[in-house]
DNA sequence: AATGAATGAGGCTTCATTCAT
DNA sequence: GATGAATGAAGCCTCATTCAT
């Protein structure tokens, strides 16, 4: 056909040059380190020892590089939402959402951190829009719009406490796995308390 | 050459230059709306109907504009930290920290949101460094390094739950004041639980 | 206010730097010599011994440079059309149109030649659209839509014979003024014949 | 090695490569529509659903594609000139030149229009040089260098009135064939008048 | 208290072209 | 009879900043 620039369909051809993948890797590293705007294509190209034009063989635009990377986060998010929409709105479901969300986050921690730290930039990119709408959907699934405000805030905080966790625990000593578990637990507690406060409040 | 660019010395002449203030206002608006990098001095100048050069009469650099704005947040933060350092590390103190922090945040909500959404950019600016170190100091004051990890995470989450609150509650219906109170309450609860879990855990 | 980039209103300020005018001059020279696309802003800037960025102080885009130049032709064209629309559709009027058109053309001969030779490029620029619609208007004024096709063709040919004249007479020897007069005369003859053929045909 | 890129040797194998022809077709379409410079090889390739590299199998350069297309016009022009050079310089010959020229023009109307609208570009390409020299030769054959300037202008105008006709008659209503005939007639008249004016002037 | 004019650096993107396979 | 991958050159444009007035 011509130029690539699409996601490799299915199991891809054998060794179709791994440059595409290398670009994504290096780009994510630099985006995460310095921010999206401050990372130039020149820099990415230099780090890979190719020319800027080579990047354009593999991706249509700078944003396209980012979009392609962001799929790693966007896809599991979509899947999580799809799954959750098929479940009862029970506490058990909500807690399972948090568990799965935790896995997703820690599975793409660099990418996620990048999105967090570049929200202003990413906001008007497709990537940002997608992420925002995913978060909104998740919010709807975890809170009960008929509950008192305090309970709703608690639920939503559960979700976001896991974001905060990723940043904040840099200042807390301890085994990473243990911290991660602690963060999740705080979140699980919060939804549980939200539920309870509805009943007893 | 006798240009200003210093902090207005206290209450000097009341009308010392209203342009300076207008620049800060417009700049914050634009920074918050579009991000720091994507806001050019040209844009700011145009919005004010002055030339770019005029901005340089009032501020040494672009970063300088931001720094001057950020003082609104940085000063109260310093004050809060100074106050807290003189208090006992009791639960009551921690909760008062959260209450005061809440006031500070909602008092500069636009600026704060801006910093949150431009972390990658702001990170290597003085503004960002200051903010990070303030947050770190606050973290130290609110958590007990000898407590179990779960308790520490809970404490730190208390702090950050208030950040999340500012963004998240856009999707929760209800009176702003009520939401704000709910957010604070969740935070107060979290520190309280941290304390308890230490005792009972 | 800020940057210029508008036509100097009325009789302009004294010596507001003639760079703007120099840019226009050099640009027209180069556009005419090499074509619009093949002339880069780098070239124009180098020829003027300024930086590319200086061009952008005076003009918003490359196209803007061209547009500003083209006003020299566009304004008199608009005036001619406005005038003609207020006249009776007589042969005398049509011949006067041709005379005035001749003056306009020879008054901006380089610009006109440029537009002729860069039609494909200029077509989707404001400049080109304007020129096309002016020519169309002039066409309507010079031909009689109820006349036989042959007559209409003759009229329209009168108009365009003057364009051709500008290029073609490079291969005809003789005094420029005399050639110019000859070209106009052929055109005047053509409208006259168009009229006659209607009557007698 | 062993690639084609030569003119198809006469009737060789009938199906020697239909891609070559398709490239020429699509290229002409795009060149005519958007101009030579603004049409990229990428565009041509995409429209044909082949890669850019494929174009280079069939043609040495972008210009080469154009040159190969232009032969359609260049060959008949050469033939016309060769024929005319063997004829007496009579009015009948001149009129026959115009008739044949009309046929050539309308036989390659898209290509011709393209050359007209891209003169600046084409000027320094072989294609343009050829065309210019053909026009010059035709000019010499149709005018009498010893005639008064007015007569010479009239003759040359005859030739170019047919170019103008191709563009201009878009705004004249009527059957295409009839218009075409009218255009030719105006041209034939013009040479005739040129002759007469010599005799009677 | 501000403007007019300009600069140097660098950004993203596109293009014609090449060459090994 | 083509593709995949890449290059080098260049394009237009924008930005923060400077400085004489």
PDB file of C-alpha atoms in Angstrom, chain A residues 31-38 114 116-125 132 135-136 140 143 149-150 152-154 156-157 160-161 164-165 167-175 178-179 182-183 185-186 189-190 193, chain B residues 31-38 114 116-125 132 135-136 140 143 149-150 152-154 156-157 160-161 164-165 167-175 178-179 182-183 185-186 189-190 193:
ATOM      1  CA  UNK A  31       7.665  13.247  27.119  1.00  0.00           C
ATOM      2  CA  UNK A  32       7.544  11.953  30.661  1.00  0.00           C
ATOM      3  CA  UNK A  33      10.836  13.516  31.588  1.00  0.00           C
ATOM      4  CA  UNK A  34      10.456  16.944  30.086  1.00  0.00           C
ATOM      5  CA  UNK A  35       6.850  17.315  29.075  1.00  0.00           C
ATOM      6  CA  UNK A  36       5.250  17.083  25.669  1.00  0.00           C
ATOM      7  CA  UNK A  37       5.806  20.616  24.468  1.00  0.00           C
ATOM      8  CA  UNK A  38       9.342  20.824  25.630  1.00  0.00           C
ATOM      9  CA  UNK A 114       2.859  11.924  31.891  1.00  0.00           C
ATOM     10  CA  UNK A 116      -1.243  13.815  34.840  1.00  0.00           C
ATOM     11  CA  UNK A 117       1.610  16.237  34.551  1.00  0.00           C
ATOM     12  CA  UNK A 118       0.709  17.508  31.132  1.00  0.00           C
ATOM     13  CA  UNK A 119      -2.976  17.946  31.476  1.00  0.00           C
ATOM     14  CA  UNK A 120      -3.041  21.468  30.174  1.00  0.00           C
ATOM     15  CA  UNK A 121      -1.284  20.379  27.036  1.00  0.00           C
ATOM     16  CA  UNK A 122      -3.033  17.140  26.575  1.00  0.00           C
ATOM     17  CA  UNK A 123      -6.456  18.588  27.212  1.00  0.00           C
ATOM     18  CA  UNK A 124      -7.002  19.670  23.661  1.00  0.00           C
ATOM     19  CA  UNK A 125      -5.436  16.610  22.155  1.00  0.00           C
ATOM     20  CA  UNK A 132     -11.137  12.751  30.503  1.00  0.00           C
ATOM     21  CA  UNK A 135     -12.468   9.174  33.941  1.00  0.00           C
ATOM     22  CA  UNK A 136     -15.909  10.644  33.804  1.00  0.00           C
ATOM     23  CA  UNK A 140     -20.361   7.604  37.097  1.00  0.00           C
ATOM     24  CA  UNK A 143     -20.623   6.899  42.657  1.00  0.00           C
ATOM     25  CA  UNK A 149     -22.865  14.686  48.475  1.00  0.00           C
ATOM     26  CA  UNK A 150     -20.466  13.522  51.129  1.00  0.00           C
ATOM     27  CA  UNK A 152     -20.353  10.903  46.347  1.00  0.00           C
ATOM     28  CA  UNK A 153     -17.228  12.835  47.175  1.00  0.00           C
ATOM     29  CA  UNK A 154     -15.925   9.889  49.089  1.00  0.00           C
ATOM     30  CA  UNK A 156     -14.831   9.852  43.676  1.00  0.00           C
ATOM     31  CA  UNK A 157     -11.975  10.485  46.030  1.00  0.00           C
ATOM     32  CA  UNK A 160      -8.392   9.816  42.567  1.00  0.00           C
ATOM     33  CA  UNK A 161      -6.621   8.784  45.699  1.00  0.00           C
ATOM     34  CA  UNK A 164      -2.295  10.859  44.127  1.00  0.00           C
ATOM     35  CA  UNK A 165      -0.770   7.690  45.451  1.00  0.00           C
ATOM     36  CA  UNK A 167       3.050  10.711  43.065  1.00  0.00           C
ATOM     37  CA  UNK A 168       2.980  11.057  46.676  1.00  0.00           C
ATOM     38  CA  UNK A 169       4.397   7.883  47.911  1.00  0.00           C
ATOM     39  CA  UNK A 170       7.742   8.944  46.593  1.00  0.00           C
ATOM     40  CA  UNK A 171       8.131  10.549  49.985  1.00  0.00           C
ATOM     41  CA  UNK A 172       7.008   7.556  51.922  1.00  0.00           C
ATOM     42  CA  UNK A 173       9.608   4.918  52.676  1.00  0.00           C
ATOM     43  CA  UNK A 174       8.902   1.277  52.137  1.00  0.00           C
ATOM     44  CA  UNK A 175       8.552  -1.580  49.707  1.00  0.00           C
ATOM     45  CA  UNK A 178       3.445  -2.756  49.974  1.00  0.00           C
ATOM     46  CA  UNK A 179       2.810   0.891  49.208  1.00  0.00           C
ATOM     47  CA  UNK A 182      -1.767   0.325  50.916  1.00  0.00           C
ATOM     48  CA  UNK A 183      -2.951   2.807  48.331  1.00  0.00           C
ATOM     49  CA  UNK A 185      -6.653  -0.423  50.438  1.00  0.00           C
ATOM     50  CA  UNK A 186      -7.299   3.201  51.266  1.00  0.00           C
ATOM     51  CA  UNK A 189     -12.029   1.614  52.300  1.00  0.00           C
ATOM     52  CA  UNK A 190     -13.273   4.876  50.891  1.00  0.00           C
ATOM     53  CA  UNK A 193     -17.383   3.993  53.754  1.00  0.00           C
TER      54      UNK A 193
ATOM     55  CA  UNK B  31      -2.060  30.364  31.544  1.00  0.00           C
ATOM     56  CA  UNK B  32      -4.939  28.601  33.242  1.00  0.00           C
ATOM     57  CA  UNK B  33      -6.935  28.347  30.082  1.00  0.00           C
ATOM     58  CA  UNK B  34      -4.286  27.208  27.644  1.00  0.00           C
ATOM     59  CA  UNK B  35      -1.257  26.258  29.657  1.00  0.00           C
ATOM     60  CA  UNK B  36       1.951  28.135  30.252  1.00  0.00           C
ATOM     61  CA  UNK B  37       3.870  27.094  27.156  1.00  0.00           C
ATOM     62  CA  UNK B  38       1.003  27.573  24.813  1.00  0.00           C
ATOM     63  CA  UNK B 114      -2.927  25.899  36.762  1.00  0.00           C
ATOM     64  CA  UNK B 116      -1.672  21.079  38.836  1.00  0.00           C
ATOM     65  CA  UNK B 117      -2.246  21.001  35.117  1.00  0.00           C
ATOM     66  CA  UNK B 118       1.160  22.288  34.179  1.00  0.00           C
ATOM     67  CA  UNK B 119       3.336  20.310  36.465  1.00  0.00           C
ATOM     68  CA  UNK B 120       5.671  19.099  33.780  1.00  0.00           C
ATOM     69  CA  UNK B 121       6.317  22.638  32.680  1.00  0.00           C
ATOM     70  CA  UNK B 122       6.428  24.213  36.037  1.00  0.00           C
ATOM     71  CA  UNK B 123       8.655  21.551  37.500  1.00  0.00           C
ATOM     72  CA  UNK B 124      11.857  23.185  36.412  1.00  0.00           C
ATOM     73  CA  UNK B 125      10.701  26.680  37.155  1.00  0.00           C
ATOM     74  CA  UNK B 132       6.928  20.827  45.443  1.00  0.00           C
ATOM     75  CA  UNK B 135       4.008  20.001  49.550  1.00  0.00           C
ATOM     76  CA  UNK B 136       6.803  17.860  50.811  1.00  0.00           C
ATOM     77  CA  UNK B 140       6.152  15.555  56.645  1.00  0.00           C
ATOM     78  CA  UNK B 143       2.274  11.939  58.472  1.00  0.00           C
ATOM     79  CA  UNK B 149       2.841   2.386  55.694  1.00  0.00           C
ATOM     80  CA  UNK B 150      -0.921   2.125  55.453  1.00  0.00           C
ATOM     81  CA  UNK B 152       1.207   7.108  56.194  1.00  0.00           C
ATOM     82  CA  UNK B 153      -0.528   6.615  52.895  1.00  0.00           C
ATOM     83  CA  UNK B 154      -3.808   7.512  54.504  1.00  0.00           C
ATOM     84  CA  UNK B 156      -0.834  11.789  52.639  1.00  0.00           C
ATOM     85  CA  UNK B 157      -3.969  10.874  50.764  1.00  0.00           C
ATOM     86  CA  UNK B 160      -4.113  15.133  48.085  1.00  0.00           C
ATOM     87  CA  UNK B 161      -7.735  14.251  48.274  1.00  0.00           C
ATOM     88  CA  UNK B 164      -8.542  15.845  43.538  1.00  0.00           C
ATOM     89  CA  UNK B 165     -11.631  17.379  44.990  1.00  0.00           C
ATOM     90  CA  UNK B 167     -11.221  18.796  39.764  1.00  0.00           C
ATOM     91  CA  UNK B 168     -13.463  15.989  40.357  1.00  0.00           C
ATOM     92  CA  UNK B 169     -16.419  17.529  41.903  1.00  0.00           C
ATOM     93  CA  UNK B 170     -17.194  19.169  38.614  1.00  0.00           C
ATOM     94  CA  UNK B 171     -19.128  16.001  37.914  1.00  0.00           C
ATOM     95  CA  UNK B 172     -20.909  15.934  41.209  1.00  0.00           C
ATOM     96  CA  UNK B 173     -24.068  17.984  41.463  1.00  0.00           C
ATOM     97  CA  UNK B 174     -24.680  20.236  44.386  1.00  0.00           C
ATOM     98  CA  UNK B 175     -23.958  23.496  46.123  1.00  0.00           C
ATOM     99  CA  UNK B 178     -21.442  21.995  50.464  1.00  0.00           C
ATOM    100  CA  UNK B 179     -19.085  20.135  48.171  1.00  0.00           C
ATOM    101  CA  UNK B 182     -17.609  17.449  52.035  1.00  0.00           C
ATOM    102  CA  UNK B 183     -14.146  17.341  50.551  1.00  0.00           C
ATOM    103  CA  UNK B 185     -14.551  16.285  55.783  1.00  0.00           C
ATOM    104  CA  UNK B 186     -13.289  13.309  53.843  1.00  0.00           C
ATOM    105  CA  UNK B 189     -11.662  11.651  58.360  1.00  0.00           C
ATOM    106  CA  UNK B 190      -8.654  10.230  56.607  1.00  0.00           C
ATOM    107  CA  UNK B 193      -8.377   7.083  60.618  1.00  0.00           C
TER     108      UNK B 193
END
